[in-house]
Structures are given as structure tokens and as C-alpha cells.
XYZ file of C-alpha atoms in Angstrom:
203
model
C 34.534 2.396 13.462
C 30.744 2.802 13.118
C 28.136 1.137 15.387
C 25.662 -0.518 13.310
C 23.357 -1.574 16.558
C 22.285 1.880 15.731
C 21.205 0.935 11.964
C 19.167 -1.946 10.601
C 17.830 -2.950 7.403
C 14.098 -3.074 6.886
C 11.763 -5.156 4.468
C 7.999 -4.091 4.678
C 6.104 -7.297 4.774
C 3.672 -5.731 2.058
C 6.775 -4.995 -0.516
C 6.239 -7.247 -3.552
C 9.599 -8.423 -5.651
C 10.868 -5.568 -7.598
C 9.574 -7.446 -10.792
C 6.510 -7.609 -9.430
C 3.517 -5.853 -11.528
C 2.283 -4.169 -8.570
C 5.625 -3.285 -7.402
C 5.889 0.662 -9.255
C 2.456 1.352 -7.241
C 3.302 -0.048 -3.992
C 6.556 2.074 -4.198
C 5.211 5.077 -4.430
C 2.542 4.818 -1.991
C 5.214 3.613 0.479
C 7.695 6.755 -0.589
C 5.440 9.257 -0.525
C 4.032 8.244 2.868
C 7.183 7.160 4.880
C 9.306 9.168 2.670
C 8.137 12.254 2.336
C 4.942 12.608 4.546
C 6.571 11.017 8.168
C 8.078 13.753 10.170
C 10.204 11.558 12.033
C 13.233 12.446 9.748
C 14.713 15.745 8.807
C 17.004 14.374 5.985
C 15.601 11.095 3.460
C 17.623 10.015 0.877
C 15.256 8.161 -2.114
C 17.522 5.616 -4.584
C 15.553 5.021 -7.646
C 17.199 2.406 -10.039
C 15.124 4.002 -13.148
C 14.036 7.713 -13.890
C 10.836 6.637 -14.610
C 9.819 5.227 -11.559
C 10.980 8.189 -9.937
C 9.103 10.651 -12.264
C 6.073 8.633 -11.192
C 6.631 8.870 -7.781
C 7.461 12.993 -7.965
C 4.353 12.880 -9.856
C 2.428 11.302 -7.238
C 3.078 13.968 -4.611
C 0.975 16.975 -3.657
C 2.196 20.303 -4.944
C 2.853 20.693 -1.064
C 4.843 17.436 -0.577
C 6.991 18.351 -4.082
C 8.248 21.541 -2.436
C 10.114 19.176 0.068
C 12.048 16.704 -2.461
C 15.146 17.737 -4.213
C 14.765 15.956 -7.763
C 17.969 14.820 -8.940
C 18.195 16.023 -13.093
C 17.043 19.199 -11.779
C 19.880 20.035 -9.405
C 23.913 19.402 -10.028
C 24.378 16.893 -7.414
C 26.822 19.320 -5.358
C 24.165 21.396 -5.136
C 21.552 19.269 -4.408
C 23.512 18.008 -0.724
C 23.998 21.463 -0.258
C 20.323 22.253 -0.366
C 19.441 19.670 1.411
C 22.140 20.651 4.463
C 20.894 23.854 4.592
C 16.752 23.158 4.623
C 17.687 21.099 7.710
C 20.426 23.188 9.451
C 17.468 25.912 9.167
C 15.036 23.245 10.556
C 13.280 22.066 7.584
C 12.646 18.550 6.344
C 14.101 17.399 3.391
C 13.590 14.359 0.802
C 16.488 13.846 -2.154
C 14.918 11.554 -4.795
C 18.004 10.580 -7.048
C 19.874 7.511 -8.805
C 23.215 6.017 -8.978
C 24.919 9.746 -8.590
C 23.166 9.877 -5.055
C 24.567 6.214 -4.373
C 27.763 6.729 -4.027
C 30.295 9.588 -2.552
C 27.546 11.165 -1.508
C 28.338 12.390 2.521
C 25.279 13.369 4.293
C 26.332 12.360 8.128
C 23.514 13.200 11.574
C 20.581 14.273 10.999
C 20.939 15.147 7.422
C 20.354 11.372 6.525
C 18.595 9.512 9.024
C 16.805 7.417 6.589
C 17.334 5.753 2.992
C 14.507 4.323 0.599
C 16.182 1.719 -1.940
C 13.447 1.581 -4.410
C 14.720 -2.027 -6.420
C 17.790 -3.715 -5.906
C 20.205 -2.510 -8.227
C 20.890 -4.920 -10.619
C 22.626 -3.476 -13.965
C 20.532 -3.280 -17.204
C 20.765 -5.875 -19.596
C 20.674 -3.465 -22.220
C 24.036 -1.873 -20.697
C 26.181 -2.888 -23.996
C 29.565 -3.180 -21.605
C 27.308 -5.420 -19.418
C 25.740 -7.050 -22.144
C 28.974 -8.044 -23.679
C 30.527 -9.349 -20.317
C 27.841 -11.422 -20.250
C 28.063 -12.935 -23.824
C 32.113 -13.938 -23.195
C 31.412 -15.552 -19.665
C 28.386 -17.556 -21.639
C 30.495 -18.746 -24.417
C 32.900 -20.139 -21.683
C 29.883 -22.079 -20.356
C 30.026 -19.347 -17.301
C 27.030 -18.212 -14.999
C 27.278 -14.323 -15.955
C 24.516 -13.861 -13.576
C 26.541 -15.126 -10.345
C 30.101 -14.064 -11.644
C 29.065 -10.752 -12.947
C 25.220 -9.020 -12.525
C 24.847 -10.486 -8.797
C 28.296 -8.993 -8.188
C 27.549 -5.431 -9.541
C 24.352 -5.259 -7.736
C 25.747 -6.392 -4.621
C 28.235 -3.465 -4.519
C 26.050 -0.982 -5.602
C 23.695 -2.153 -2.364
C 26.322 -1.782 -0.134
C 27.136 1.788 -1.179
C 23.950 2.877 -1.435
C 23.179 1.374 2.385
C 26.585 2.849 3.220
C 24.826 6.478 2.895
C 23.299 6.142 5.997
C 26.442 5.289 8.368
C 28.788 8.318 7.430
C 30.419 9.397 10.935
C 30.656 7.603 14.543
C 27.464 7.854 16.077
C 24.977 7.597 12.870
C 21.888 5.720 13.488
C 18.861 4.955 11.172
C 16.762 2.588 9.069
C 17.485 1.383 5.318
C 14.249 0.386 3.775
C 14.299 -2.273 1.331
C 11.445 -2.068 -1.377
C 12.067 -5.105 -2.931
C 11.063 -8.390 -1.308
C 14.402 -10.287 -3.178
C 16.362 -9.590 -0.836
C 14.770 -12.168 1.768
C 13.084 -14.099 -0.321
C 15.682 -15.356 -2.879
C 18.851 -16.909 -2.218
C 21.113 -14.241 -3.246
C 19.987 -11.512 -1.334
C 21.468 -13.300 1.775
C 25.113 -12.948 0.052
C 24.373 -8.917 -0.892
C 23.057 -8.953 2.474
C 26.416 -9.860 3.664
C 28.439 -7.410 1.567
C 26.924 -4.446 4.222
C 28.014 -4.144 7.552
C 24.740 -4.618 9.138
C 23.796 -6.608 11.976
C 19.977 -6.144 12.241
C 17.885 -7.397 9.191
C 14.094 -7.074 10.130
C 10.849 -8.093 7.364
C 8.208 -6.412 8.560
């Protein structure tokens, strides 16, 4: 029912590969000045793949530019949407930085989210011990675990975090993509295709 000529998905041209050692530094130079400086949206929605990264970015704010982010670990995540509803009902801007809570069930329709920040594709941790043993039985079949079960996890967490942005009929906005895989290697075209999104634009 939506109308996703309204939406697109965005890759900076200057966006290294999440893996990239510059990547964590060109992140949060591009957050804090699209994400939280830019006044062109009242409602940004920040997904951060590791708590780190977003402590660094948090970090790398003014004291000003903290008073507009809602830091997920320091709200409940009911009332973190509720804050951030009310700043911009009372018309204030405001930034939610948050993980895979924030990615999914989250509604936030309008002008409340105009805009989401995906920090790293969201591929699951190898460390994950459910992942981790997935991984091991598909190998000892002689499986790829990467294409039957990592690519396949990432790929729906993408699609529900993009899916924050086109809530109700008539939502409209840009999904930035921080993470030059998704053009650049072969599987982002198939996570690519797991959204509903027509217009894919590298900047």
C-alpha cells in the first residue's frame, strides 16, 4: 500500500566498507553532521550494529547536539518513541541512536521518522554461539553457512530496519547506507531486493 517513489536508498560515495579501518570515523562524522546537525528532519532514527560504535559517536557530539539524541540503554524503548513523538509534536528535532530493539516493531510514521542512518549492514556476530553453531552443522555438510544462513539473517534485519521509514500511506524519506557493501559486493544486490524500494542512488 505504500509509495516508495517517495523513499530511496542512499550510499554516500565517501562511505568506506563497514570493515573498513576508517569506517568507525567516517561514521560518525557523517552521523553527527547529517544526523544530528541537518535541520531538514524533525525525527532521525540512528541503527548502530555495535554499542561501541554508538558510544563513540554519542561521544563525538557537542554537549548541545547530545541534548537532541535519545540514547537507547538509557531509555526503555517505549519510552524512548514516546519522547521522541512528543519533542516533535512540540516542534523540536529529535535523533534516536539505538540497535536491534529500534530495528524492528518500532512505529514512528510522518514526520516523526523522515530519515534512517544504518550504520553497518547487519550481519550477525560470529561469536553469537546459536549462530556459531548453525554454522558448524551446515559446514560439516559441506554447506555455504555464509549464503544459507549469515547473508540470510542480515538481509532480513535490513529490510526491517529500512522498513522504519515507510510506516503509513504517504511516508516519504531517505535510508542512508553507511556501508559501501551494499553496492559494491555481490550480495548486497539480493538484500537490496528483500526491501521494497525502487530508487537506489551512490552518491
Amino acid at each position: 500500500p505504500f509509495d516508495y517513489t517517495k523513499a530511496r536508498i542512499v550510499v554516500p560515495r565517501l562511505v568506506p566498507d563497514g570493515t573498513d579501518h576508517t569506517h568507525s570515523r567516517l561514521v560518525r562524522a557523517f552521523v553527527a553532521e547529517k544526523g544530528v546537525r541537518a535541520r531538514e528532519h524533525a525525527g532521525v532514527l540512528v541503527y548502530f550494529t555495535s554499542k561501541r560504535l554508538m558510544q563513540e559517536c554519542y561521544d563525538y557530539l557537542t554537549p548541545e547536539e547530545r541534548e537532541l539524541v535519545l540514547l537507547q540503554g538509557e531509555w526503555q524503548p517505549s519510552a524512548l518513541i514516546a519522547e521522541l513523538r512528543r519533542r516533535v509534536d512540540e516542534g523540536r528535532r529529535s535523533v534516536v541512536f539505538g540497535m536491534d530493539s529500534i530495528g524492528e516493531g518500532v512505529d514512528l510514521p510522518g514526520r516523526y521518522c523522515t530519515l534512517v542512518l544504518i550504520s553497518r549492514l547487519p550481519f550477525p556476530s560470529p561469536d553469537d554461539p546459536v549462530v556459531a553453531t548453525h554454522a558448524e552443522h551446515l559446514a560439516a555438510k559441506g554447506l555455504d553457512s555464509f549464503q544459507l544462513l549469515t547473508l540470510p539473517k542480515a538481509g532480513l534485519k535490513f529490510a526491517q530496519v529500512c522498513g522504519r521509514l515507510m510506516r503509513r500511506e504517504g511516508d516519504s524519506g531517505d535510508v542512508v547506507v553507511l556501508d559501501r557493501r551494499i553496492v559494491s559486493k555481490r550480495y548486497g544486490s539480493r538484500m537490496l531486493k528483500g526491501t521494497e524500494f525502487k530508487s537506489i542512488q551512490a552518491s
